[in-house]
XYZ file of N, CA and C in Angstrom:
525
model
N 152.894 8.872 146.837
C 153.541 7.603 147.114
C 152.509 6.543 147.511
N 151.535 6.947 148.339
C 150.533 5.980 148.794
C 149.790 5.381 147.608
N 149.443 6.231 146.643
C 148.707 5.739 145.482
C 149.547 4.761 144.657
N 150.842 5.043 144.514
C 151.717 4.138 143.759
C 151.788 2.772 144.437
N 151.914 2.755 145.756
C 151.936 1.481 146.481
C 150.597 0.763 146.332
N 149.517 1.515 146.386
C 148.185 0.928 146.236
C 148.042 0.248 144.878
N 148.534 0.910 143.826
C 148.435 0.334 142.481
C 149.319 -0.899 142.342
N 150.465 -0.891 143.006
C 151.414 -1.984 142.860
C 150.983 -3.250 143.601
N 150.379 -3.103 144.768
C 150.070 -4.251 145.631
C 149.340 -5.379 144.892
N 148.286 -5.112 144.139
C 147.600 -6.240 143.484
C 148.330 -6.780 142.246
N 149.315 -6.052 141.756
C 150.016 -6.471 140.540
C 151.113 -7.498 140.803
N 151.693 -7.462 141.983
C 152.820 -8.336 142.269
C 152.370 -9.790 142.398
N 153.221 -10.689 141.974
C 152.937 -12.105 142.119
C 153.499 -12.706 143.394
N 154.184 -11.908 144.196
C 154.821 -12.398 145.422
C 154.164 -11.776 146.648
N 153.846 -12.636 147.594
C 153.200 -12.165 148.825
C 154.042 -11.110 149.537
N 155.363 -11.346 149.616
C 156.191 -10.398 150.358
C 156.223 -9.036 149.669
N 156.194 -8.979 148.357
C 156.138 -7.689 147.661
C 154.801 -6.993 147.909
N 153.714 -7.759 147.881
C 152.397 -7.169 148.185
C 152.387 -6.647 149.620
N 152.986 -7.445 150.515
C 153.059 -7.037 151.927
C 153.819 -5.724 152.049
N 155.007 -5.623 151.399
C 155.784 -4.375 151.450
C 154.980 -3.207 150.912
N 154.264 -3.415 149.803
C 153.465 -2.335 149.223
C 152.401 -1.862 150.209
N 151.757 -2.793 150.894
C 150.741 -2.421 151.888
C 151.360 -1.688 153.073
N 152.505 -2.178 153.558
C 153.172 -1.546 154.699
C 153.614 -0.123 154.342
N 154.210 0.038 153.166
C 154.658 1.384 152.764
C 153.485 2.300 152.454
N 152.387 1.765 151.927
C 151.182 2.577 151.740
C 150.681 3.057 153.102
N 150.680 2.165 154.086
C 150.241 2.545 155.441
C 151.138 3.639 156.021
N 152.444 3.509 155.813
C 153.370 4.537 156.301
C 153.049 5.879 155.642
N 152.809 5.856 154.338
C 152.492 7.091 153.620
C 151.181 7.693 154.126
N 150.165 6.870 154.299
C 148.889 7.379 154.808
C 149.036 7.919 156.233
N 149.842 7.244 157.049
C 150.072 7.717 158.417
C 150.730 9.095 158.391
N 151.700 9.274 157.495
C 152.391 10.567 157.416
C 151.462 11.670 156.911
N 150.414 11.300 156.180
C 149.414 12.269 155.719
C 148.324 12.511 156.763
N 148.379 11.772 157.854
C 147.362 11.899 158.889
C 146.097 11.114 158.598
N 146.122 10.277 157.578
C 144.964 9.450 157.223
C 145.063 8.121 157.968
N 144.818 8.207 159.264
C 145.089 7.083 160.156
C 144.171 5.892 159.915
N 142.905 6.132 159.621
C 142.001 5.005 159.383
C 142.412 4.224 158.134
N 142.851 4.936 157.105
C 143.315 4.263 155.890
C 144.618 3.508 156.181
N 145.509 4.114 156.955
C 146.753 3.439 157.335
C 146.446 2.155 158.105
N 145.504 2.227 159.015
C 145.119 1.049 159.799
C 144.588 -0.047 158.881
N 143.760 0.330 157.921
C 143.197 -0.666 157.010
C 144.298 -1.340 156.192
N 145.272 -0.582 155.724
C 146.371 -1.171 154.945
C 147.237 -2.082 155.813
N 147.520 -1.649 157.032
C 148.311 -2.495 157.929
C 147.560 -3.780 158.278
N 146.253 -3.701 158.466
C 145.472 -4.910 158.747
C 145.535 -5.885 157.572
N 145.481 -5.362 156.356
C 145.612 -6.232 155.175
C 146.994 -6.878 155.146
N 148.027 -6.113 155.515
C 149.387 -6.672 155.550
C 149.496 -7.778 156.598
N 148.883 -7.566 157.762
C 148.898 -8.595 158.811
C 148.204 -9.863 158.311
N 147.093 -9.708 157.603
C 146.385 -10.870 157.071
C 147.233 -11.607 156.030
N 148.003 -10.857 155.261
C 148.806 -11.458 154.196
C 150.006 -12.238 154.744
N 150.784 -11.613 155.626
C 151.957 -12.260 156.227
C 151.962 -11.961 157.738
N 151.194 -12.724 158.505
C 151.026 -12.422 159.930
C 152.275 -12.590 160.786
N 153.302 -13.262 160.281
C 154.500 -13.455 161.091
C 155.416 -12.226 161.099
N 155.251 -11.311 160.140
C 156.139 -10.150 160.048
C 155.601 -8.984 160.876
N 156.474 -8.296 161.597
C 156.060 -7.355 162.640
C 155.771 -5.936 162.188
N 156.265 -5.518 161.047
C 156.151 -4.106 160.666
C 154.714 -3.595 160.697
N 153.773 -4.370 160.180
C 152.379 -3.934 160.168
C 151.800 -3.868 161.583
N 152.232 -4.764 162.466
C 151.783 -4.704 163.862
C 152.218 -3.377 164.485
N 153.476 -3.019 164.236
C 153.978 -1.760 164.781
C 153.289 -0.566 164.125
N 152.975 -0.686 162.837
C 152.230 0.383 162.171
C 150.859 0.578 162.790
N 150.189 -0.528 163.076
C 148.877 -0.449 163.731
C 148.997 0.196 165.108
N 150.003 -0.230 165.862
C 150.197 0.345 167.193
C 150.439 1.840 167.137
N 151.275 2.265 166.196
C 151.559 3.696 166.072
C 150.317 4.477 165.640
N 149.570 3.936 164.678
C 148.355 4.627 164.225
C 147.348 4.773 165.363
N 147.134 3.695 166.112
C 146.192 3.778 167.231
C 146.698 4.733 168.312
N 147.999 4.789 168.509
C 148.546 5.742 169.474
C 148.252 7.169 169.026
N 148.472 7.441 167.753
C 148.196 8.788 167.228
C 146.721 9.143 167.351
N 145.847 8.134 167.295
C 144.410 8.368 167.456
C 144.001 8.497 168.925
N 144.925 8.187 169.833
C 144.605 8.238 171.250
C 143.896 6.996 171.751
N 143.931 5.927 170.981
C 143.329 4.662 171.391
C 144.440 3.824 172.027
N 144.677 4.092 173.302
C 145.821 3.519 174.012
C 145.742 2.003 174.090
N 144.549 1.486 174.346
C 144.390 0.034 174.498
C 144.786 -0.700 173.214
N 144.296 -0.241 172.079
C 144.641 -0.882 170.807
C 146.116 -0.675 170.460
N 146.639 0.485 170.786
C 148.055 0.761 170.538
C 148.922 -0.243 171.295
N 148.625 -0.425 172.556
C 149.378 -1.365 173.394
C 149.201 -2.793 172.872
N 147.984 -3.142 172.520
C 147.705 -4.501 172.023
C 148.585 -4.829 170.816
N 148.576 -3.965 169.813
C 149.340 -4.240 168.592
C 150.844 -4.154 168.840
N 151.261 -3.212 169.681
C 152.684 -3.118 170.002
C 153.189 -4.360 170.706
N 152.417 -4.850 171.662
C 152.830 -6.055 172.375
C 152.851 -7.277 171.459
N 151.905 -7.358 170.539
C 151.914 -8.466 169.579
C 153.172 -8.433 168.718
N 153.560 -7.248 168.270
C 154.779 -7.113 167.478
C 156.017 -7.475 168.263
N 156.102 -6.992 169.483
C 157.264 -7.293 170.329
C 157.331 -8.789 170.628
N 156.189 -9.407 170.854
C 156.167 -10.857 171.105
C 156.701 -11.624 169.893
N 156.363 -11.180 168.704
C 156.874 -11.847 167.504
C 158.387 -11.678 167.385
N 158.892 -10.509 167.743
C 160.351 -10.317 167.742
C 161.011 -11.238 168.757
N 160.406 -11.385 169.930
C 160.953 -12.281 170.957
C 160.962 -13.728 170.470
N 159.895 -14.125 169.790
C 159.824 -15.489 169.270
C 160.946 -15.724 168.262
N 161.225 -14.732 167.420
C 162.324 -14.868 166.464
C 163.651 -14.975 167.212
N 163.835 -14.145 168.244
C 165.069 -14.196 169.030
C 165.250 -15.546 169.721
N 164.137 -16.212 170.018
C 164.202 -17.507 170.679
C 164.259 -18.674 169.691
N 164.479 -18.352 168.413
C 164.696 -19.395 167.428
C 163.481 -19.861 166.664
N 162.419 -19.075 166.641
C 161.238 -19.458 165.878
C 161.608 -19.653 164.408
N 160.970 -20.608 163.778
C 161.250 -20.878 162.365
C 160.630 -19.829 161.448
N 159.696 -19.023 161.970
C 159.081 -17.964 161.174
C 159.723 -16.633 161.518
N 160.442 -16.026 160.572
C 161.087 -14.747 160.859
C 160.063 -13.640 161.077
N 160.348 -12.743 162.011
C 159.479 -11.608 162.291
C 159.871 -10.390 161.473
N 161.101 -10.396 160.982
C 161.628 -9.298 160.174
C 161.864 -9.849 158.769
N 161.426 -9.126 157.743
C 161.612 -9.636 156.372
C 163.052 -10.042 156.104
N 163.214 -11.155 155.422
C 164.547 -11.715 155.214
C 165.318 -11.052 154.091
N 164.646 -10.343 153.203
C 165.334 -9.785 152.047
C 165.620 -8.286 152.181
N 165.809 -7.834 153.412
C 166.124 -6.424 153.604
C 167.498 -6.106 153.021
N 167.566 -5.020 152.277
C 168.853 -4.565 151.751
C 169.678 -3.989 152.890
N 169.047 -3.263 153.780
C 169.705 -2.734 154.975
C 168.723 -2.849 156.129
N 169.267 -2.987 157.307
C 168.457 -3.179 158.511
C 168.301 -1.850 159.238
N 167.078 -1.447 159.482
C 166.781 -0.206 160.184
C 166.432 -0.538 161.637
N 167.424 -0.448 162.514
C 167.209 -0.792 163.929
C 166.128 0.076 164.561
N 165.979 1.313 164.090
C 164.943 2.193 164.637
C 163.553 1.581 164.495
N 163.332 0.857 163.414
C 162.013 0.294 163.149
C 161.630 -0.805 164.130
N 162.614 -1.417 164.764
C 162.333 -2.563 165.618
C 162.749 -2.374 167.078
N 163.726 -1.524 167.358
C 164.221 -1.404 168.738
C 164.183 0.022 169.284
N 163.633 0.955 168.519
C 163.506 2.322 169.038
C 162.081 2.837 168.864
N 161.677 3.032 167.638
C 160.392 3.669 167.347
C 159.207 3.021 168.071
N 159.049 1.690 168.029
C 157.883 1.116 168.711
C 157.854 1.429 170.209
N 159.022 1.506 170.805
C 159.062 1.755 172.245
C 158.718 3.195 172.596
N 158.932 4.117 171.668
C 158.588 5.516 171.967
C 157.078 5.712 171.989
N 156.375 5.187 170.971
C 154.918 5.377 171.005
C 154.253 4.442 172.018
N 154.849 3.275 172.265
C 154.304 2.415 173.320
C 154.414 3.097 174.686
N 155.517 3.804 174.918
C 155.669 4.540 176.183
C 154.549 5.561 176.341
N 154.231 6.264 175.268
C 153.142 7.249 175.297
C 151.821 6.549 175.610
N 151.568 5.434 174.943
C 150.309 4.707 175.157
C 150.211 4.184 176.593
N 151.285 3.574 177.092
C 151.265 3.080 178.473
C 151.066 4.220 179.462
N 151.777 5.313 179.264
C 151.670 6.433 180.198
C 150.254 6.999 180.207
N 149.663 7.143 179.031
C 148.305 7.683 178.957
C 147.253 6.695 179.446
N 147.598 5.418 179.496
C 146.654 4.438 180.047
C 146.851 4.255 181.545
N 147.804 4.995 182.125
C 148.022 4.958 183.569
C 149.079 3.972 184.028
N 149.818 3.386 183.101
C 150.835 2.407 183.475
C 152.225 3.043 183.329
N 152.583 3.848 184.311
C 153.859 4.568 184.272
C 155.056 3.642 184.300
N 154.941 2.516 184.998
C 156.064 1.579 185.076
C 156.407 1.019 183.694
N 155.387 0.631 182.934
C 155.634 0.110 181.588
C 156.112 1.221 180.657
N 155.591 2.425 180.837
C 156.054 3.560 180.032
C 157.542 3.781 180.267
N 157.955 3.740 181.529
C 159.365 3.905 181.872
C 160.204 2.797 181.242
N 159.736 1.575 181.320
C 160.450 0.451 180.728
C 160.629 0.643 179.218
N 159.592 1.112 178.551
C 159.676 1.339 177.101
C 160.663 2.451 176.773
N 160.610 3.539 177.520
C 161.570 4.624 177.268
C 163.010 4.151 177.497
N 163.217 3.341 178.514
C 164.567 2.823 178.766
C 165.033 1.935 177.620
N 164.123 1.128 177.087
C 164.473 0.279 175.943
C 164.839 1.151 174.735
N 164.067 2.171 174.476
C 164.361 3.070 173.352
C 165.696 3.770 173.560
N 165.956 4.178 174.791
C 167.198 4.903 175.114
C 168.430 4.028 174.904
N 168.299 2.725 175.112
C 169.427 1.810 174.862
C 169.828 1.827 173.391
N 168.854 1.980 172.517
C 169.132 1.993 171.089
C 169.630 3.358 170.630
N 168.955 4.401 171.099
C 169.325 5.771 170.710
C 169.256 6.666 171.944
N 170.378 6.917 172.583
C 170.373 7.735 173.802
C 170.187 9.224 173.500
N 168.950 9.591 173.239
C 168.622 10.973 172.902
C 168.212 11.744 174.148
N 168.518 13.045 174.190
C 168.209 13.858 175.371
C 166.723 13.895 175.730
N 165.831 13.947 174.740
C 164.408 14.010 175.073
C 163.910 12.695 175.675
N 164.480 11.580 175.242
C 164.118 10.294 175.835
C 164.619 10.246 177.279
N 165.847 10.713 177.511
C 166.407 10.754 178.868
C 165.556 11.648 179.764
N 165.090 12.766 179.233
C 164.234 13.664 180.008
C 162.933 12.964 180.402
N 162.340 12.220 179.478
C 161.120 11.478 179.796
C 161.379 10.411 180.857
N 162.521 9.746 180.758
C 162.891 8.746 181.770
C 163.009 9.420 183.135
N 163.727 10.540 183.200
C 163.907 11.250 184.469
C 162.571 11.704 185.056
N 161.679 12.219 184.202
C 160.368 12.678 184.685
C 159.528 11.516 185.223
N 159.530 10.406 184.503
C 158.768 9.253 184.979
C 159.351 8.686 186.266
N 160.677 8.596 186.343
C 161.295 8.094 187.573
C 160.968 9.001 188.762
N 161.001 10.307 188.551
C 160.658 11.240 189.632
C 159.197 11.081 190.041
N 158.318 10.940 189.065
C 156.900 10.765 189.370
C 156.625 9.468 190.111
N 157.294 8.397 189.693
C 157.117 7.108 190.373
C 157.686 7.147 191.789
N 158.826 7.826 191.967
C 159.410 7.950 193.309
C 158.461 8.741 194.213
N 157.882 9.799 193.684
C 156.931 10.606 194.460
C 155.717 9.771 194.844
N 155.226 8.971 193.901
C 154.074 8.118 194.170
C 154.400 7.105 195.268
N 155.621 6.515 195.210
C 156.023 5.554 196.256
C 156.102 6.239 197.623
N 156.641 7.438 197.673
C 156.748 8.171 198.935
C 155.363 8.449 199.504
N 154.445 8.860 198.643
C 153.073 9.143 199.100
C 152.422 7.872 199.639
N 152.549 6.767 198.895
C 151.950 5.515 199.362
C 152.581 5.038 200.663
N 153.895 5.181 200.786
C 154.568 4.797 202.034
C 154.098 5.671 203.187
N 153.887 6.960 202.925
C 153.383 7.859 203.963
C 151.982 7.499 204.394
N 151.152 7.145 203.436
C 149.777 6.732 203.751
C 149.794 5.448 204.567
N 150.640 4.492 204.178
C 150.761 3.241 204.939
C 151.256 3.504 206.357
N 152.225 4.401 206.485
C 152.747 4.747 207.807
C 151.679 5.386 208.663
N 150.924 6.320 208.083
C 149.858 6.994 208.829
C 148.794 5.988 209.268
N 148.429 5.066 208.389
C 147.425 4.048 208.750
C 147.954 3.166 209.859
N 149.218 2.788 209.771
C 149.814 1.951 210.811
C 149.854 2.675 212.154
N 150.222 3.938 212.150
C 150.248 4.720 213.397
C 148.866 4.906 213.969
N 147.865 5.082 213.082
C 146.473 5.249 213.551
C 145.977 3.979 214.244
N 146.404 2.825 213.741
C 145.990 1.566 214.358
C 146.605 1.397 215.735
N 147.853 1.933 215.874
C 148.519 1.811 217.159
C 147.905 2.713 218.214
N 147.233 3.731 217.721
C 146.487 4.503 218.635
C 146.907 5.774 219.080
């Protein structure tokens, strides 16, 4: 499939068709584990039509799979910002206008699952929790709920420890 998309991309006379070919080639390469090639195709798609979010999310997912949390978060946040701009009435759509059917998973579930992984691995449990909660609103799956419960328990434990340390320091000052 990746090769077919690769052959088609330069043949089309329409930017949006070339963009789709690049995005689907990136998806195919990602599924084959060829993450660097997927990243290169998504970067070309971003250069071609920078207002559309799919390639941003593809980049974020690829970098997450590579364990490059910073880049994963960067691209994910850029994609989410473009969706927010569209929701706020931007004249440039973030989602392709000629979709035959709308895949909510692509915009309101999937990005939040890998972003949660990236945030958690970068040490930002609060943002990881927020992402899992956003994903759970779209698809309330048991494994997402389990991740939410684990993060909430870990954050509660961290707050208790910090409160205990603050209490001990305060008591030590009192003498």
